[in-house]
Every structure is written in C-alpha cells, then in structure tokens.
Amino acid sequence: MRVIVGIDESDESLFALQWTVNNLFNVLINSAAGGERNLLTLVHVHQPSKHYGVGPSAFPAGPGVAAYPSTALVDSVRKSQEQISARILSRALEMCDNKMKAETLILEGNPKDKLCEISEEMKVDLLIVGNRGLGRIQRAFLGSVSDYCAHYAKCPVLIVKPPKEMAGQ
C-alpha cells in the first residue's frame, strides 16, 4: 500500500501522521501482507516566494520606486524555505520511528493542488491530511486543503480530525 501524508508545521498534520503510524501502518505491518510492500511518503508543500511590484521579480522599495532583488536574495529565501521544510519533515520522520518504510518529498506551490497532483502521479492508494477545524466562514475565505483534496484527489482521502482538546487551541 502506498500512502501520502500531507505535513505542515501544524499540530493537526502531525496528529494525522501519528494516527496513521498507530492505526494504519501498525495493522499493515502486523497483518499477513507484511510491511515491506507498504510505503509512506511524507509530503510538505511550501508556497513559492512572493514577488511584488511592477515586474515579475520586483518589490516595493519606497514611494514610486521598485527594486529588483538580487539573485543572491532570491536564492537565500529559497534555501531558507527548503531548510524549514527539511526540519518539518525531519520531525515527522522521527515519528515514524523506523516502524515502516518512509520517504520525504518537498514540493513548491499551492498545497491543495500539489497534494492532489502528486498523489495522482505516484498512484497512491490513500492520501491522508489533517483537519484544522476551520468554521464555515474561515473555510470560505482561507480555503481548506482537506476539503479540496476530498473533492479533487483521484484516490481515496482520509481526513484525520484532531481530538477535541487539540481542536480548541
């Protein structure tokens, strides 16, 4: 079984991973199917660097002035994003605790689109995402990765809701 878990910096996504490890993979490993054929992919998607101003890579530098960031600045921002993503996935990988075969993947773009795309490309059996418990109004304005994936992913989607004590935070 191939499974993707969407990971971000939220406690809810880490709870979804912990649920997956405890409830799904423990059953698969202990079953007759064995754990060798099962693969867990931890996917973190970070937003592309924002560009402001008139030009495609300009940002405001004062009244009526646009400055163009140097290549070094753009590279520095990208490297910083990759380091943050690596730390998030490293923490998530520790939760797997060598219980199953796991790999990590860092993507750039809109998380809801990229999770659906990569789950289709990798032909996964299940996409697992956490749920932040947004209300209807917040979900309408901010969008919901879990809601989008449930509607547009080409594979089954499991949305793991946090326990009540976590949802109130």
JSON list of C-alpha atoms in Angstrom, two decimals:
[
{"chain": "A", "resi": 1, "resn": "MET", "atom": "CA", "xyz": [0.00, 0.00, 0.00]},
{"chain": "A", "resi": 2, "resn": "ARG", "atom": "CA", "xyz": [1.29, 3.45, -0.93]},
{"chain": "A", "resi": 3, "resn": "VAL", "atom": "CA", "xyz": [0.18, 6.26, 1.35]},
{"chain": "A", "resi": 4, "resn": "ILE", "atom": "CA", "xyz": [0.89, 10.00, 1.32]},
{"chain": "A", "resi": 5, "resn": "VAL", "atom": "CA", "xyz": [0.50, 12.12, 4.44]},
{"chain": "A", "resi": 6, "resn": "GLY", "atom": "CA", "xyz": [0.45, 15.88, 3.91]},
{"chain": "A", "resi": 7, "resn": "ILE", "atom": "CA", "xyz": [2.69, 17.52, 6.52]},
{"chain": "A", "resi": 8, "resn": "ASP", "atom": "CA", "xyz": [2.95, 21.16, 7.50]},
{"chain": "A", "resi": 9, "resn": "GLU", "atom": "CA", "xyz": [4.01, 22.94, 10.68]},
{"chain": "A", "resi": 10, "resn": "SER", "atom": "CA", "xyz": [0.61, 22.43, 12.35]},
{"chain": "A", "resi": 11, "resn": "ASP", "atom": "CA", "xyz": [-0.07, 20.09, 15.24]},
{"chain": "A", "resi": 12, "resn": "GLU", "atom": "CA", "xyz": [-3.05, 18.78, 13.29]},
{"chain": "A", "resi": 13, "resn": "SER", "atom": "CA", "xyz": [-0.91, 17.43, 10.45]},
{"chain": "A", "resi": 14, "resn": "LEU", "atom": "CA", "xyz": [1.44, 15.79, 12.95]},
{"chain": "A", "resi": 15, "resn": "PHE", "atom": "CA", "xyz": [-1.57, 14.28, 14.71]},
{"chain": "A", "resi": 16, "resn": "ALA", "atom": "CA", "xyz": [-2.73, 12.88, 11.34]},
{"chain": "A", "resi": 17, "resn": "LEU", "atom": "CA", "xyz": [0.72, 11.31, 10.88]},
{"chain": "A", "resi": 18, "resn": "GLN", "atom": "CA", "xyz": [0.70, 9.86, 14.40]},
{"chain": "A", "resi": 19, "resn": "TRP", "atom": "CA", "xyz": [-2.77, 8.43, 13.76]},
{"chain": "A", "resi": 20, "resn": "THR", "atom": "CA", "xyz": [-1.50, 6.89, 10.52]},
{"chain": "A", "resi": 21, "resn": "VAL", "atom": "CA", "xyz": [1.50, 5.30, 12.23]},
{"chain": "A", "resi": 22, "resn": "ASN", "atom": "CA", "xyz": [-0.53, 3.98, 15.18]},
{"chain": "A", "resi": 23, "resn": "ASN", "atom": "CA", "xyz": [-3.67, 2.86, 13.41]},
{"chain": "A", "resi": 24, "resn": "LEU", "atom": "CA", "xyz": [-2.94, 2.15, 9.77]},
{"chain": "A", "resi": 25, "resn": "PHE", "atom": "CA", "xyz": [0.66, 1.03, 9.49]},
{"chain": "A", "resi": 26, "resn": "ASN", "atom": "CA", "xyz": [0.71, -0.96, 12.72]},
{"chain": "A", "resi": 27, "resn": "VAL", "atom": "CA", "xyz": [-2.18, -3.01, 11.32]},
{"chain": "A", "resi": 28, "resn": "LEU", "atom": "CA", "xyz": [-0.48, -3.38, 7.93]},
{"chain": "A", "resi": 29, "resn": "ILE", "atom": "CA", "xyz": [2.86, -4.39, 9.45]},
{"chain": "A", "resi": 30, "resn": "ASN", "atom": "CA", "xyz": [1.24, -6.95, 11.73]},
{"chain": "A", "resi": 31, "resn": "SER", "atom": "CA", "xyz": [-1.00, -8.34, 9.01]},
{"chain": "A", "resi": 32, "resn": "ALA", "atom": "CA", "xyz": [-0.17, -11.16, 6.64]},
{"chain": "A", "resi": 33, "resn": "ALA", "atom": "CA", "xyz": [0.52, -8.56, 3.94]},
{"chain": "A", "resi": 34, "resn": "GLY", "atom": "CA", "xyz": [3.77, -7.62, 5.69]},
{"chain": "A", "resi": 35, "resn": "GLY", "atom": "CA", "xyz": [5.34, -4.20, 5.93]},
{"chain": "A", "resi": 36, "resn": "GLU", "atom": "CA", "xyz": [7.83, -4.43, 3.09]},
{"chain": "A", "resi": 37, "resn": "ARG", "atom": "CA", "xyz": [5.43, -3.55, 0.30]},
{"chain": "A", "resi": 38, "resn": "ASN", "atom": "CA", "xyz": [3.96, -0.61, 2.23]},
{"chain": "A", "resi": 39, "resn": "LEU", "atom": "CA", "xyz": [5.42, 2.83, 1.63]},
{"chain": "A", "resi": 40, "resn": "LEU", "atom": "CA", "xyz": [4.62, 6.02, 3.49]},
{"chain": "A", "resi": 41, "resn": "THR", "atom": "CA", "xyz": [5.51, 9.30, 1.77]},
{"chain": "A", "resi": 42, "resn": "LEU", "atom": "CA", "xyz": [5.59, 12.45, 3.88]},
{"chain": "A", "resi": 43, "resn": "VAL", "atom": "CA", "xyz": [4.92, 15.46, 1.66]},
{"chain": "A", "resi": 44, "resn": "HIS", "atom": "CA", "xyz": [5.49, 19.08, 2.62]},
{"chain": "A", "resi": 45, "resn": "VAL", "atom": "CA", "xyz": [4.45, 21.81, 0.20]},
{"chain": "A", "resi": 46, "resn": "HIS", "atom": "CA", "xyz": [5.75, 25.33, 0.70]},
{"chain": "A", "resi": 47, "resn": "GLN", "atom": "CA", "xyz": [4.41, 28.40, -1.04]},
{"chain": "A", "resi": 48, "resn": "PRO", "atom": "CA", "xyz": [6.55, 29.88, -3.81]},
{"chain": "A", "resi": 49, "resn": "SER", "atom": "CA", "xyz": [8.41, 33.07, -2.95]},
{"chain": "A", "resi": 50, "resn": "LYS", "atom": "CA", "xyz": [6.20, 36.14, -3.30]},
{"chain": "A", "resi": 51, "resn": "HIS", "atom": "CA", "xyz": [7.14, 38.82, -5.81]},
{"chain": "A", "resi": 52, "resn": "TYR", "atom": "CA", "xyz": [5.82, 42.35, -5.51]},
{"chain": "A", "resi": 53, "resn": "GLY", "atom": "CA", "xyz": [5.74, 45.44, -7.70]},
{"chain": "A", "resi": 54, "resn": "VAL", "atom": "CA", "xyz": [5.52, 46.03, -11.41]},
{"chain": "A", "resi": 55, "resn": "GLY", "atom": "CA", "xyz": [7.99, 43.50, -12.73]},
{"chain": "A", "resi": 56, "resn": "PRO", "atom": "CA", "xyz": [7.75, 39.78, -12.15]},
{"chain": "A", "resi": 57, "resn": "SER", "atom": "CA", "xyz": [10.52, 39.91, -9.54]},
{"chain": "A", "resi": 58, "resn": "ALA", "atom": "CA", "xyz": [10.18, 43.48, -8.25]},
{"chain": "A", "resi": 59, "resn": "PHE", "atom": "CA", "xyz": [9.18, 44.55, -4.76]},
{"chain": "A", "resi": 60, "resn": "PRO", "atom": "CA", "xyz": [8.27, 47.99, -3.40]},
{"chain": "A", "resi": 61, "resn": "ALA", "atom": "CA", "xyz": [11.27, 49.97, -2.13]},
{"chain": "A", "resi": 62, "resn": "GLY", "atom": "CA", "xyz": [9.59, 53.29, -1.40]},
{"chain": "A", "resi": 63, "resn": "PRO", "atom": "CA", "xyz": [7.17, 55.75, -2.98]},
{"chain": "A", "resi": 64, "resn": "GLY", "atom": "CA", "xyz": [7.19, 55.22, -6.73]},
{"chain": "A", "resi": 65, "resn": "VAL", "atom": "CA", "xyz": [10.30, 53.06, -6.62]},
{"chain": "A", "resi": 66, "resn": "ALA", "atom": "CA", "xyz": [10.57, 49.37, -7.33]},
{"chain": "A", "resi": 67, "resn": "ALA", "atom": "CA", "xyz": [13.68, 47.43, -6.52]},
{"chain": "A", "resi": 68, "resn": "TYR", "atom": "CA", "xyz": [14.65, 44.13, -8.02]},
{"chain": "A", "resi": 69, "resn": "PRO", "atom": "CA", "xyz": [16.00, 41.61, -5.54]},
{"chain": "A", "resi": 70, "resn": "SER", "atom": "CA", "xyz": [19.36, 40.16, -6.31]},
{"chain": "A", "resi": 71, "resn": "THR", "atom": "CA", "xyz": [19.73, 36.56, -7.33]},
{"chain": "A", "resi": 72, "resn": "ALA", "atom": "CA", "xyz": [21.52, 36.02, -4.02]},
{"chain": "A", "resi": 73, "resn": "LEU", "atom": "CA", "xyz": [18.47, 37.25, -2.09]},
{"chain": "A", "resi": 74, "resn": "VAL", "atom": "CA", "xyz": [16.09, 35.05, -4.05]},
{"chain": "A", "resi": 75, "resn": "ASP", "atom": "CA", "xyz": [18.43, 32.07, -3.57]},
{"chain": "A", "resi": 76, "resn": "SER", "atom": "CA", "xyz": [18.67, 32.85, 0.15]},
{"chain": "A", "resi": 77, "resn": "VAL", "atom": "CA", "xyz": [14.88, 32.90, 0.54]},
{"chain": "A", "resi": 78, "resn": "ARG", "atom": "CA", "xyz": [14.54, 29.65, -1.39]},
{"chain": "A", "resi": 79, "resn": "LYS", "atom": "CA", "xyz": [17.29, 27.99, 0.69]},
{"chain": "A", "resi": 80, "resn": "SER", "atom": "CA", "xyz": [15.59, 29.17, 3.90]},
{"chain": "A", "resi": 81, "resn": "GLN", "atom": "CA", "xyz": [12.26, 27.69, 2.75]},
{"chain": "A", "resi": 82, "resn": "GLU", "atom": "CA", "xyz": [13.95, 24.39, 1.95]},
{"chain": "A", "resi": 83, "resn": "GLN", "atom": "CA", "xyz": [15.63, 24.31, 5.38]},
{"chain": "A", "resi": 84, "resn": "ILE", "atom": "CA", "xyz": [12.30, 24.94, 7.13]},
{"chain": "A", "resi": 85, "resn": "SER", "atom": "CA", "xyz": [10.67, 22.20, 5.04]},
{"chain": "A", "resi": 86, "resn": "ALA", "atom": "CA", "xyz": [13.52, 19.80, 5.84]},
{"chain": "A", "resi": 87, "resn": "ARG", "atom": "CA", "xyz": [13.13, 20.49, 9.60]},
{"chain": "A", "resi": 88, "resn": "ILE", "atom": "CA", "xyz": [9.38, 19.87, 9.44]},
{"chain": "A", "resi": 89, "resn": "LEU", "atom": "CA", "xyz": [9.86, 16.60, 7.56]},
{"chain": "A", "resi": 90, "resn": "SER", "atom": "CA", "xyz": [12.72, 15.54, 9.83]},
{"chain": "A", "resi": 91, "resn": "ARG", "atom": "CA", "xyz": [10.45, 15.90, 12.85]},
{"chain": "A", "resi": 92, "resn": "ALA", "atom": "CA", "xyz": [7.73, 13.94, 11.04]},
{"chain": "A", "resi": 93, "resn": "LEU", "atom": "CA", "xyz": [10.17, 11.21, 10.02]},
{"chain": "A", "resi": 94, "resn": "GLU", "atom": "CA", "xyz": [11.20, 10.75, 13.66]},
{"chain": "A", "resi": 95, "resn": "MET", "atom": "CA", "xyz": [7.56, 9.96, 14.45]},
{"chain": "A", "resi": 96, "resn": "CYS", "atom": "CA", "xyz": [7.72, 7.02, 12.05]},
{"chain": "A", "resi": 97, "resn": "ASP", "atom": "CA", "xyz": [10.45, 5.59, 14.31]},
{"chain": "A", "resi": 98, "resn": "ASN", "atom": "CA", "xyz": [11.71, 3.04, 11.78]},
{"chain": "A", "resi": 99, "resn": "LYS", "atom": "CA", "xyz": [8.35, 1.23, 12.03]},
{"chain": "A", "resi": 100, "resn": "MET", "atom": "CA", "xyz": [7.77, 1.35, 8.30]},
{"chain": "A", "resi": 101, "resn": "LYS", "atom": "CA", "xyz": [9.43, 2.33, 5.06]},
{"chain": "A", "resi": 102, "resn": "ALA", "atom": "CA", "xyz": [9.05, 6.10, 4.79]},
{"chain": "A", "resi": 103, "resn": "GLU", "atom": "CA", "xyz": [10.33, 8.74, 2.41]},
{"chain": "A", "resi": 104, "resn": "THR", "atom": "CA", "xyz": [10.02, 12.52, 2.30]},
{"chain": "A", "resi": 105, "resn": "LEU", "atom": "CA", "xyz": [9.19, 14.89, -0.50]},
{"chain": "A", "resi": 106, "resn": "ILE", "atom": "CA", "xyz": [9.31, 18.70, -0.63]},
{"chain": "A", "resi": 107, "resn": "LEU", "atom": "CA", "xyz": [7.22, 20.48, -3.24]},
{"chain": "A", "resi": 108, "resn": "GLU", "atom": "CA", "xyz": [6.65, 24.13, -4.08]},
{"chain": "A", "resi": 109, "resn": "GLY", "atom": "CA", "xyz": [3.24, 25.54, -4.91]},
{"chain": "A", "resi": 110, "resn": "ASN", "atom": "CA", "xyz": [-0.30, 25.56, -3.58]},
{"chain": "A", "resi": 111, "resn": "PRO", "atom": "CA", "xyz": [-0.57, 22.71, -1.03]},
{"chain": "A", "resi": 112, "resn": "LYS", "atom": "CA", "xyz": [-4.05, 21.58, -2.04]},
{"chain": "A", "resi": 113, "resn": "ASP", "atom": "CA", "xyz": [-3.17, 21.42, -5.75]},
{"chain": "A", "resi": 114, "resn": "LYS", "atom": "CA", "xyz": [0.22, 19.80, -5.22]},
{"chain": "A", "resi": 115, "resn": "LEU", "atom": "CA", "xyz": [-1.09, 17.11, -2.85]},
{"chain": "A", "resi": 116, "resn": "CYS", "atom": "CA", "xyz": [-3.72, 16.11, -5.40]},
{"chain": "A", "resi": 117, "resn": "GLU", "atom": "CA", "xyz": [-1.21, 16.17, -8.28]},
{"chain": "A", "resi": 118, "resn": "ILE", "atom": "CA", "xyz": [1.49, 14.14, -6.51]},
{"chain": "A", "resi": 119, "resn": "SER", "atom": "CA", "xyz": [-0.98, 11.57, -5.23]},
{"chain": "A", "resi": 120, "resn": "GLU", "atom": "CA", "xyz": [-2.12, 11.01, -8.82]},
{"chain": "A", "resi": 121, "resn": "GLU", "atom": "CA", "xyz": [1.44, 10.96, -10.24]},
{"chain": "A", "resi": 122, "resn": "MET", "atom": "CA", "xyz": [2.60, 8.45, -7.62]},
{"chain": "A", "resi": 123, "resn": "LYS", "atom": "CA", "xyz": [-0.56, 6.37, -7.99]},
{"chain": "A", "resi": 124, "resn": "VAL", "atom": "CA", "xyz": [-1.04, 6.22, -4.23]},
{"chain": "A", "resi": 125, "resn": "ASP", "atom": "CA", "xyz": [-3.72, 4.14, -2.59]},
{"chain": "A", "resi": 126, "resn": "LEU", "atom": "CA", "xyz": [-4.57, 6.70, 0.08]},
{"chain": "A", "resi": 127, "resn": "LEU", "atom": "CA", "xyz": [-3.99, 10.41, 0.78]},
{"chain": "A", "resi": 128, "resn": "ILE", "atom": "CA", "xyz": [-4.12, 11.41, 4.44]},
{"chain": "A", "resi": 129, "resn": "VAL", "atom": "CA", "xyz": [-4.45, 15.01, 5.61]},
{"chain": "A", "resi": 130, "resn": "GLY", "atom": "CA", "xyz": [-5.11, 16.66, 8.94]},
{"chain": "A", "resi": 131, "resn": "ASN", "atom": "CA", "xyz": [-8.01, 18.97, 9.69]},
{"chain": "A", "resi": 132, "resn": "ARG", "atom": "CA", "xyz": [-7.62, 22.33, 11.42]},
{"chain": "A", "resi": 133, "resn": "GLY", "atom": "CA", "xyz": [-11.31, 22.55, 12.24]},
{"chain": "A", "resi": 134, "resn": "LEU", "atom": "CA", "xyz": [-11.99, 25.84, 10.47]},
{"chain": "A", "resi": 135, "resn": "GLY", "atom": "CA", "xyz": [-15.52, 27.15, 10.67]},
{"chain": "A", "resi": 136, "resn": "ARG", "atom": "CA", "xyz": [-17.59, 27.69, 7.54]},
{"chain": "A", "resi": 137, "resn": "ILE", "atom": "CA", "xyz": [-16.65, 31.36, 7.19]},
{"chain": "A", "resi": 138, "resn": "GLN", "atom": "CA", "xyz": [-12.91, 30.79, 7.71]},
{"chain": "A", "resi": 139, "resn": "ARG", "atom": "CA", "xyz": [-13.01, 27.85, 5.30]},
{"chain": "A", "resi": 140, "resn": "ALA", "atom": "CA", "xyz": [-14.76, 30.02, 2.68]},
{"chain": "A", "resi": 141, "resn": "PHE", "atom": "CA", "xyz": [-12.12, 32.75, 2.90]},
{"chain": "A", "resi": 142, "resn": "LEU", "atom": "CA", "xyz": [-8.98, 30.74, 3.60]},
{"chain": "A", "resi": 143, "resn": "GLY", "atom": "CA", "xyz": [-9.85, 27.58, 1.76]},
{"chain": "A", "resi": 144, "resn": "SER", "atom": "CA", "xyz": [-9.39, 24.14, 3.19]},
{"chain": "A", "resi": 145, "resn": "VAL", "atom": "CA", "xyz": [-6.70, 21.77, 1.98]},
{"chain": "A", "resi": 146, "resn": "SER", "atom": "CA", "xyz": [-8.57, 18.77, 3.36]},
{"chain": "A", "resi": 147, "resn": "ASP", "atom": "CA", "xyz": [-11.87, 19.83, 1.79]},
{"chain": "A", "resi": 148, "resn": "TYR", "atom": "CA", "xyz": [-10.23, 20.45, -1.59]},
{"chain": "A", "resi": 149, "resn": "CYS", "atom": "CA", "xyz": [-8.40, 17.12, -1.53]},
{"chain": "A", "resi": 150, "resn": "ALA", "atom": "CA", "xyz": [-11.59, 15.27, -0.57]},
{"chain": "A", "resi": 151, "resn": "HIS", "atom": "CA", "xyz": [-13.28, 16.67, -3.68]},
{"chain": "A", "resi": 152, "resn": "TYR", "atom": "CA", "xyz": [-10.48, 16.64, -6.27]},
{"chain": "A", "resi": 153, "resn": "ALA", "atom": "CA", "xyz": [-7.94, 13.92, -5.43]},
{"chain": "A", "resi": 154, "resn": "LYS", "atom": "CA", "xyz": [-8.13, 10.89, -7.73]},
{"chain": "A", "resi": 155, "resn": "CYS", "atom": "CA", "xyz": [-7.57, 8.49, -4.83]},
{"chain": "A", "resi": 156, "resn": "PRO", "atom": "CA", "xyz": [-9.36, 7.88, -1.53]},
{"chain": "A", "resi": 157, "resn": "VAL", "atom": "CA", "xyz": [-8.74, 10.64, 1.03]},
{"chain": "A", "resi": 158, "resn": "LEU", "atom": "CA", "xyz": [-8.72, 10.20, 4.79]},
{"chain": "A", "resi": 159, "resn": "ILE", "atom": "CA", "xyz": [-9.19, 13.38, 6.82]},
{"chain": "A", "resi": 160, "resn": "VAL", "atom": "CA", "xyz": [-7.98, 12.93, 10.39]},
{"chain": "A", "resi": 161, "resn": "LYS", "atom": "CA", "xyz": [-9.72, 15.24, 12.82]},
{"chain": "A", "resi": 162, "resn": "PRO", "atom": "CA", "xyz": [-7.80, 16.26, 15.94]},
{"chain": "A", "resi": 163, "resn": "PRO", "atom": "CA", "xyz": [-9.10, 15.31, 19.38]},
{"chain": "A", "resi": 164, "resn": "LYS", "atom": "CA", "xyz": [-11.45, 17.83, 20.98]},
{"chain": "A", "resi": 165, "resn": "GLU", "atom": "CA", "xyz": [-8.82, 19.18, 23.38]},
{"chain": "A", "resi": 166, "resn": "MET", "atom": "CA", "xyz": [-6.49, 19.91, 20.46]},
{"chain": "A", "resi": 167, "resn": "ALA", "atom": "CA", "xyz": [-9.21, 21.48, 18.29]},
{"chain": "A", "resi": 168, "resn": "GLY", "atom": "CA", "xyz": [-9.83, 24.25, 20.82]},
{"chain": "A", "resi": 169, "resn": "GLN", "atom": "CA", "xyz": [-6.27, 25.62, 20.59]}
]
